[in-house]
Short mmCIF file of N, CA, C and O in Angstrom, two decimals:
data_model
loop_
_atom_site.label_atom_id
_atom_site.label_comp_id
_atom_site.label_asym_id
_atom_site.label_seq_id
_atom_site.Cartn_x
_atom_site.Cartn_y
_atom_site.Cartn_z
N UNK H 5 116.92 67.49 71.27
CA UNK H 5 117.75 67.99 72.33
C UNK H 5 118.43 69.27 71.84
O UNK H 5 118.96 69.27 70.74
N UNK H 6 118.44 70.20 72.50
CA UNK H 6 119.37 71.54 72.14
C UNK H 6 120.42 71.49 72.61
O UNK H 6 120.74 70.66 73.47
N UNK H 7 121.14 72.33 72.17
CA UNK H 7 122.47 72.36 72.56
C UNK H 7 122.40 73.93 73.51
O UNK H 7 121.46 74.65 73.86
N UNK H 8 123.87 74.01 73.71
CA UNK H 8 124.11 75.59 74.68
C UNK H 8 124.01 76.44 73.96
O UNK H 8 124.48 77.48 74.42
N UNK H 9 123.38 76.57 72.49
CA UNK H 9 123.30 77.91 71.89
C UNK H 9 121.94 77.59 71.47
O UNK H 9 121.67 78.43 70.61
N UNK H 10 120.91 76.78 71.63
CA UNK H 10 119.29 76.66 71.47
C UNK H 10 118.98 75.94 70.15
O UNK H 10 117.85 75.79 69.68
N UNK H 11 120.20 75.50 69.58
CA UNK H 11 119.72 74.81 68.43
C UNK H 11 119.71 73.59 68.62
O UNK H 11 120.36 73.08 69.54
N UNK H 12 118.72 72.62 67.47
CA UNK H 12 118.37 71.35 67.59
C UNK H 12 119.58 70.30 67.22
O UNK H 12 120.26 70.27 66.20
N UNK H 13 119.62 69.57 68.22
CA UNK H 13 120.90 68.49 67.87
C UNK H 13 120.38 67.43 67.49
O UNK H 13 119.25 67.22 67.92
N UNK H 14 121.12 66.20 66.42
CA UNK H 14 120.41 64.96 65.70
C UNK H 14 120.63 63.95 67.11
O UNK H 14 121.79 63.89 67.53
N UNK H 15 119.77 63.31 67.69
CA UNK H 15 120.07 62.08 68.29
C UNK H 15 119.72 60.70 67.82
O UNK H 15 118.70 60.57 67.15
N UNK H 16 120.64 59.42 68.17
CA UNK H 16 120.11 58.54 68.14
C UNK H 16 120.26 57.69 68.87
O UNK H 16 121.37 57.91 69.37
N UNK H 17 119.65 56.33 69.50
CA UNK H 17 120.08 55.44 70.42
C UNK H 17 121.13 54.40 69.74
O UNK H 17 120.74 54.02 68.64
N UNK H 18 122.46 53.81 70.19
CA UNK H 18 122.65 53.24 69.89
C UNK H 18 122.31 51.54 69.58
O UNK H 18 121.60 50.87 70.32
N UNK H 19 122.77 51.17 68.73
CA UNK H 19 122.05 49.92 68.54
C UNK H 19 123.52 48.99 67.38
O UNK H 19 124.45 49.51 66.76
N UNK H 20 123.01 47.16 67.57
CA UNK H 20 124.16 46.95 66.92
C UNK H 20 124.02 46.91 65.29
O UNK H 20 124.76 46.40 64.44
N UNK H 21 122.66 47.71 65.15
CA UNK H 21 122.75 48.19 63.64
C UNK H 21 124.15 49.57 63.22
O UNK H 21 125.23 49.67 62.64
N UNK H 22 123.45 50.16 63.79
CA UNK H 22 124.33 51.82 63.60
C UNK H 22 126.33 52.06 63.97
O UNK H 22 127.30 52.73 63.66
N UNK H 23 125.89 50.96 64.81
CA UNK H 23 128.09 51.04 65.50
C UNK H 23 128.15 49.67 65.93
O UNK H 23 128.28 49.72 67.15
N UNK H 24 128.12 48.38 65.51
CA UNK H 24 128.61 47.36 65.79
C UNK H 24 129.37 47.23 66.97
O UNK H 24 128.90 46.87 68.05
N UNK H 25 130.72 47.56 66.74
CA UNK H 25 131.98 47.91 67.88
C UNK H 25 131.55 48.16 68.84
O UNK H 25 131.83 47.58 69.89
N UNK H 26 130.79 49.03 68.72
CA UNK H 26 130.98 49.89 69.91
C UNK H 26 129.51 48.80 70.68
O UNK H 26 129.45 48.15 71.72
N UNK H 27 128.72 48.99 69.80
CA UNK H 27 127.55 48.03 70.74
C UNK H 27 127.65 46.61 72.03
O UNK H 27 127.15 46.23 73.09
N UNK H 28 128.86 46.18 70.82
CA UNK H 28 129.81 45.38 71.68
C UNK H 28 130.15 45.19 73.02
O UNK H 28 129.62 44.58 73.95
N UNK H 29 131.38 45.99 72.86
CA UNK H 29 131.83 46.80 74.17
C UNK H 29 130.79 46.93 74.95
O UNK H 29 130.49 46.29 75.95
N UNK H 30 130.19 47.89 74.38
CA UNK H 30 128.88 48.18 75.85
C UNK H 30 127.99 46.70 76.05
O UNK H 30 127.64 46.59 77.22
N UNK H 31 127.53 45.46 75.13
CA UNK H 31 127.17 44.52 76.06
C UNK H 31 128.14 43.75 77.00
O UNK H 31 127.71 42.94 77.82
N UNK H 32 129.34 44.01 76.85
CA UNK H 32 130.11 43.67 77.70
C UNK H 32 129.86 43.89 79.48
O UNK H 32 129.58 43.19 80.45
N UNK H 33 130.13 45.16 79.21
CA UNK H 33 129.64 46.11 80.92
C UNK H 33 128.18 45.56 81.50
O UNK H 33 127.94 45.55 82.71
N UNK H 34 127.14 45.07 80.42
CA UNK H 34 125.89 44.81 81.18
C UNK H 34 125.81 44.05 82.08
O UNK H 34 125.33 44.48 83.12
N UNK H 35 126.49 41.94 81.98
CA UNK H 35 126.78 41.36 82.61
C UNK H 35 127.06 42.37 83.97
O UNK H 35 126.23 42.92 84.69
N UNK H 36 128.39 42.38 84.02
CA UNK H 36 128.89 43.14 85.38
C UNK H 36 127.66 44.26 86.37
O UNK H 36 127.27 44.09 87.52
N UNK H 37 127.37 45.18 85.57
CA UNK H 37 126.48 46.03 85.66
C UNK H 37 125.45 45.40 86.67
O UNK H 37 125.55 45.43 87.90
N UNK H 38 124.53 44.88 85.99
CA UNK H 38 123.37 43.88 86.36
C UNK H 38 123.55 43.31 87.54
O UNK H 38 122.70 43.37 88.43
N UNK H 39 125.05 42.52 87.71
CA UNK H 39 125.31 41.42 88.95
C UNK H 39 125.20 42.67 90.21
O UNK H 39 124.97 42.37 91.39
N UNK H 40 125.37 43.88 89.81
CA UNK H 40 125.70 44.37 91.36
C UNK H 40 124.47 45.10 91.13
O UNK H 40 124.52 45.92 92.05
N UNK H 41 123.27 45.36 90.42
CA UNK H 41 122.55 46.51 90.42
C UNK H 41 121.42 45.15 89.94
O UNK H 41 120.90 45.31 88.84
N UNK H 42 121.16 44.29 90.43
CA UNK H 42 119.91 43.31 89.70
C UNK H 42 118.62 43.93 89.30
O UNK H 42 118.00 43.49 88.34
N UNK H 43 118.24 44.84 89.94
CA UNK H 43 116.77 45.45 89.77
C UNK H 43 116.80 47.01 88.89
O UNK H 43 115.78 47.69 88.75
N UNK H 44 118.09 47.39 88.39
CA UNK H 44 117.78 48.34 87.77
C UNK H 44 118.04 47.74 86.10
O UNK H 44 118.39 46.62 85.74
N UNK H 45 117.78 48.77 85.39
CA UNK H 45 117.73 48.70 83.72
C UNK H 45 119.00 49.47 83.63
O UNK H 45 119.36 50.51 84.19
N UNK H 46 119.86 48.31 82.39
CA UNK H 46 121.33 48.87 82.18
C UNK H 46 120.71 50.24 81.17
O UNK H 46 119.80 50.04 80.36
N UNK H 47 121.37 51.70 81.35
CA UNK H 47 121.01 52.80 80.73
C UNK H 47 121.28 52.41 78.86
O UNK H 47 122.25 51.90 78.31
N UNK H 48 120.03 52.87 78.30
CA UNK H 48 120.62 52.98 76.38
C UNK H 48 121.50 53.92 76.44
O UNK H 48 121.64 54.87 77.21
N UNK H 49 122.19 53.48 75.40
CA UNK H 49 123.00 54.80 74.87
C UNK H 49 122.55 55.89 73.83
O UNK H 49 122.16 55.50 72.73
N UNK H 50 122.58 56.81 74.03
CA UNK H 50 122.15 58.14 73.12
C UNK H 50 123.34 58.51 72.83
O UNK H 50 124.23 58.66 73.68
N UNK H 51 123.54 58.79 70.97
CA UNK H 51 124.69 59.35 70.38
C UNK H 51 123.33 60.64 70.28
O UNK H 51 122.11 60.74 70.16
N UNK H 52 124.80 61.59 70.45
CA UNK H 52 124.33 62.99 70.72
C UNK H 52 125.43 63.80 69.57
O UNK H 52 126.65 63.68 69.54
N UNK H 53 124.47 64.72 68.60
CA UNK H 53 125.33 64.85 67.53
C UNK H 53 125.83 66.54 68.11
O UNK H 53 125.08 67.46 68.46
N UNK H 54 127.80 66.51 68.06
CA UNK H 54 127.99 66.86 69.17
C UNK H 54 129.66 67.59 68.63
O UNK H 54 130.51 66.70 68.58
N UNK H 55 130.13 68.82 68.29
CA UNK H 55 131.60 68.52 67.91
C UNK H 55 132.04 68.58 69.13
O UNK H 55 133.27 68.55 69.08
N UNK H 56 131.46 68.67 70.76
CA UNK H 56 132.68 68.40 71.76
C UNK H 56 132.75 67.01 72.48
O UNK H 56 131.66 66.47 72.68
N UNK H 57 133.58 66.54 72.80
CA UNK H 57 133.78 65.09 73.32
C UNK H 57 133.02 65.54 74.57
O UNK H 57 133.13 66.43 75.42
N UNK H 58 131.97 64.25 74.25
CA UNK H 58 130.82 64.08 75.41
C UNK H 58 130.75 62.97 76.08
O UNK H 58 130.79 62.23 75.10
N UNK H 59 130.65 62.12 77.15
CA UNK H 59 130.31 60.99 77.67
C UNK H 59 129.71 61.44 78.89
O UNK H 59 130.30 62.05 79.78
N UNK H 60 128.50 61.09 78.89
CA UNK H 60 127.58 61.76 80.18
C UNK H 60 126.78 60.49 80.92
O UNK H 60 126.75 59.32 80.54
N UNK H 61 126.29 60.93 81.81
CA UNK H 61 124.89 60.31 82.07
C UNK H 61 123.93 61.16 82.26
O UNK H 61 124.35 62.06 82.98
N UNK H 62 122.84 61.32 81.98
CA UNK H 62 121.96 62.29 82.05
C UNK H 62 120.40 62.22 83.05
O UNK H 62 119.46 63.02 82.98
N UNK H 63 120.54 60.85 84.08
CA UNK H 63 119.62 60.39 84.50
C UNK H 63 118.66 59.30 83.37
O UNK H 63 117.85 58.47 83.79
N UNK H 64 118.93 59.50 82.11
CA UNK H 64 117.93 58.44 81.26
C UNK H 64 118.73 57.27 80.60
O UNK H 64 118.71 56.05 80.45
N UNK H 65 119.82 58.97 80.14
CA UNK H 65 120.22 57.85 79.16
C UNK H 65 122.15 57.96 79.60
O UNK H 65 122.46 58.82 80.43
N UNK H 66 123.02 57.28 79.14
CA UNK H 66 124.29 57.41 78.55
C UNK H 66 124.26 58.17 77.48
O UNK H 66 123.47 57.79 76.61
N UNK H 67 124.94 59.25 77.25
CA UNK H 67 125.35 60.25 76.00
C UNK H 67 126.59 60.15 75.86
O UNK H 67 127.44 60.28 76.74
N UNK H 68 126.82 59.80 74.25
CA UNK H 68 127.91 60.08 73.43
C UNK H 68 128.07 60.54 72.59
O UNK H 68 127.63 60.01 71.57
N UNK H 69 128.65 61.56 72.52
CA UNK H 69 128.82 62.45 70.90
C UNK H 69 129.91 62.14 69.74
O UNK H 69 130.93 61.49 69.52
N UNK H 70 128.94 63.07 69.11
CA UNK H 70 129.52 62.42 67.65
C UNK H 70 131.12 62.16 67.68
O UNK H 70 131.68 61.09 67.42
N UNK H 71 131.83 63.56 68.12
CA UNK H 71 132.97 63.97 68.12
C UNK H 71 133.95 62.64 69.15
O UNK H 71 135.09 62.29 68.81
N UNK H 72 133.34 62.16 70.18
CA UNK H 72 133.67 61.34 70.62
C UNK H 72 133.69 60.14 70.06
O UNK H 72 134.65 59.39 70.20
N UNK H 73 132.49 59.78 69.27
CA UNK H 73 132.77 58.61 68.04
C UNK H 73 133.98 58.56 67.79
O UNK H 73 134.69 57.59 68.08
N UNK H 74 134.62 60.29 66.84
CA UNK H 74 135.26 59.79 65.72
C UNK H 74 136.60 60.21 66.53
O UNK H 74 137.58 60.51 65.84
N UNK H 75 136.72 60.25 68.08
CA UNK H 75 138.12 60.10 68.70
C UNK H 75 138.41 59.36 69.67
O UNK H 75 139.52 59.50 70.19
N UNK H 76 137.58 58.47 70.11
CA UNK H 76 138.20 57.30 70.70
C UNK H 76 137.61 56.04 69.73
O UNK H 76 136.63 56.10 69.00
N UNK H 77 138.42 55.01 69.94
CA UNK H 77 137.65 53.72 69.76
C UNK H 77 137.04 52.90 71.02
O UNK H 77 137.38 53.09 72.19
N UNK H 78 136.03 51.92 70.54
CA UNK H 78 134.97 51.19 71.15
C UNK H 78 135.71 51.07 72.36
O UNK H 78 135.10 51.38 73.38
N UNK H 79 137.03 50.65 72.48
CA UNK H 79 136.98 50.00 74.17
C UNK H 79 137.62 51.40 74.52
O UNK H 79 138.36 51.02 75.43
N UNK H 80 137.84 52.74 74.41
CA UNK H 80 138.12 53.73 75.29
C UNK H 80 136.95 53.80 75.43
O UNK H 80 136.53 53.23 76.43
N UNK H 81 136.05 54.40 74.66
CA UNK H 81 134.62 54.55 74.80
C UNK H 81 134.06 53.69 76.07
O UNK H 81 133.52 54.24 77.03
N UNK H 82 134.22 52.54 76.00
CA UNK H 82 133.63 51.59 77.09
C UNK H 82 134.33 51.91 78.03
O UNK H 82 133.87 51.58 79.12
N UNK H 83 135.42 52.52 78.03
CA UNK H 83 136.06 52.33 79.72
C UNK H 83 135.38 53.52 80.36
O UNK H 83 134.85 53.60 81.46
N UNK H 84 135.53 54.52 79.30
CA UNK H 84 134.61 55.91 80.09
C UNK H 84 133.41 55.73 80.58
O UNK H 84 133.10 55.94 81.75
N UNK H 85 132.53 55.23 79.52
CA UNK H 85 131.12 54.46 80.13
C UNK H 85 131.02 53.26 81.31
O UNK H 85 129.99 52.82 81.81
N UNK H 86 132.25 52.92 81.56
CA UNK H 86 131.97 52.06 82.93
C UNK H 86 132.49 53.33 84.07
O UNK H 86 132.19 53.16 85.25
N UNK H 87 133.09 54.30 83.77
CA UNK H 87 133.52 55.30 84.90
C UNK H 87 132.15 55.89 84.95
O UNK H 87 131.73 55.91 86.11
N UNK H 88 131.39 56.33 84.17
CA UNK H 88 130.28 57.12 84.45
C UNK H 88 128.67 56.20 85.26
O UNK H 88 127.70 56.60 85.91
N UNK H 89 129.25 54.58 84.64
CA UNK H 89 127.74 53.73 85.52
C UNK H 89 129.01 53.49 86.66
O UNK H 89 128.94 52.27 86.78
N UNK H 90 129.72 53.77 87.24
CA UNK H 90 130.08 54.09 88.93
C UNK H 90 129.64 55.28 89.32
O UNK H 90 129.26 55.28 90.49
N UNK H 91 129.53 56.68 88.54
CA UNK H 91 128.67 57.18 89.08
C UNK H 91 127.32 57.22 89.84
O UNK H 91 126.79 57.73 90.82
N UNK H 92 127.01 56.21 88.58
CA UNK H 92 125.09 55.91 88.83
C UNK H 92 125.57 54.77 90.46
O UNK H 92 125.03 54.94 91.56
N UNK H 93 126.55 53.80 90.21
CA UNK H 93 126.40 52.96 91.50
C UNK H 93 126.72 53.66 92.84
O UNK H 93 126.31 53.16 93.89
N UNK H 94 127.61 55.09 92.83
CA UNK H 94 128.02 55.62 93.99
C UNK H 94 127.03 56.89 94.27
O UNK H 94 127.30 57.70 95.15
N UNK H 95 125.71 57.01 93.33
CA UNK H 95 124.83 57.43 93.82
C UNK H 95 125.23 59.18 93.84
O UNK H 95 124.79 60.00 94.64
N UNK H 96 126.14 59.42 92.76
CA UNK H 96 127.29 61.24 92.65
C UNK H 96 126.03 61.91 92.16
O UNK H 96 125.84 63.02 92.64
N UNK H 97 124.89 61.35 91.07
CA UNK H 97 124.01 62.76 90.99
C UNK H 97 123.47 63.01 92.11
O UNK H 97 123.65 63.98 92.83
N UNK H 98 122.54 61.79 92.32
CA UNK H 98 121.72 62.42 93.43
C UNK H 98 121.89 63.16 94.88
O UNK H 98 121.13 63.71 95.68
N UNK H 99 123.87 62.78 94.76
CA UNK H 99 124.40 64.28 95.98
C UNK H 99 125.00 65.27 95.62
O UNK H 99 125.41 66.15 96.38
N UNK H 100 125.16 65.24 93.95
CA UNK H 100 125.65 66.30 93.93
C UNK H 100 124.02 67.42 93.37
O UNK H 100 124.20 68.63 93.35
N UNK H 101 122.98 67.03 93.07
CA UNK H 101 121.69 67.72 93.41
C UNK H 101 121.62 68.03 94.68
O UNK H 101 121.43 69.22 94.95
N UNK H 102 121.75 67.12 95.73
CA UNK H 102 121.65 67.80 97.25
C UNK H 102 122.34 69.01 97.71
O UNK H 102 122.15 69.99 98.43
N UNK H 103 123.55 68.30 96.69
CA UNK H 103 124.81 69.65 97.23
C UNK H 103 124.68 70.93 96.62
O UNK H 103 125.13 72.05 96.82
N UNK H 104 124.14 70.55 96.05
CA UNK H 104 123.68 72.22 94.61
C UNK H 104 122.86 72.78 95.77
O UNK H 104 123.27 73.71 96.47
N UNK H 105 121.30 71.98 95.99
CA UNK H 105 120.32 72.42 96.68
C UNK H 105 120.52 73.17 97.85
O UNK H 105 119.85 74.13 98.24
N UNK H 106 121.67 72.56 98.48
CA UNK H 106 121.88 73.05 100.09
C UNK H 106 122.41 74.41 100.08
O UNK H 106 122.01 75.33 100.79
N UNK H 107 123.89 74.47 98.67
CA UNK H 107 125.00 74.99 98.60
C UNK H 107 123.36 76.66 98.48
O UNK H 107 123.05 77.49 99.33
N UNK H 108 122.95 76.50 97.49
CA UNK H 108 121.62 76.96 97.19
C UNK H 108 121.19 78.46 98.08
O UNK H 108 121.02 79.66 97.88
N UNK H 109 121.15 77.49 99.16
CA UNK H 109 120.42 78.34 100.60
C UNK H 109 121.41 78.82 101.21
O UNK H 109 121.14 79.78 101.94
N UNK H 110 122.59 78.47 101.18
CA UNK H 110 123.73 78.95 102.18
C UNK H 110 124.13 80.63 101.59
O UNK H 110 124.42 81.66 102.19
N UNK H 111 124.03 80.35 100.43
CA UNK H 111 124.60 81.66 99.66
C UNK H 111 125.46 81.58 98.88
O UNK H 111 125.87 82.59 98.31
#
């Protein structure tokens, strides 16, 4: 993955090898997740090596950067990551692509 100046950034998925804590937390949200979304796949997490505080969704994955590692702990981390899968449930990329698209043609 590059960053905004074209250089290569380290990624990895999280797992409860690499951050315990934090892996945690995030199986927490799946339960919940799942009950209202049954047919989709809860997103992996991608640590994204990163000095600005990142918490994204990117359509694949959840992104968290490094820098965000080492300034929140596991359950801030998780609370942001349940604000961003309400994104995915209120459906904000795929209008705010529409809204780009439209905004686009208008001028």
């Amino acid at each position: 993955m590059a960053d905004n100046n074209g250089s290569q950034q380290n990624t990895y998925i999280l797992s409860a090898d690499n951050n315990p804590p934090l892996f945690q937390e995030i199986e927490t949200l799946k339960p919940k997740f799942l009950k209202e979304f049954p047919n989709a796949i809860f997103p992996s997490v991608q640590i994204i090596e990163s000095n600005k505080p990142v918490i994204q969704y990117d359509g694949d994955y959840i992104q968290v950067s490094t820098k965000t590692l080492q300034t929140l702990n596991s359950k801030q981390i998780a609370s942001v990551m349940a604000h961003e899968l309400g994104h995915m449930k209120k459906h904000h990329i795929i209008k705010g692509m529409i809204k780009s698209f439209i905004i686009s043609f208008i001028g």
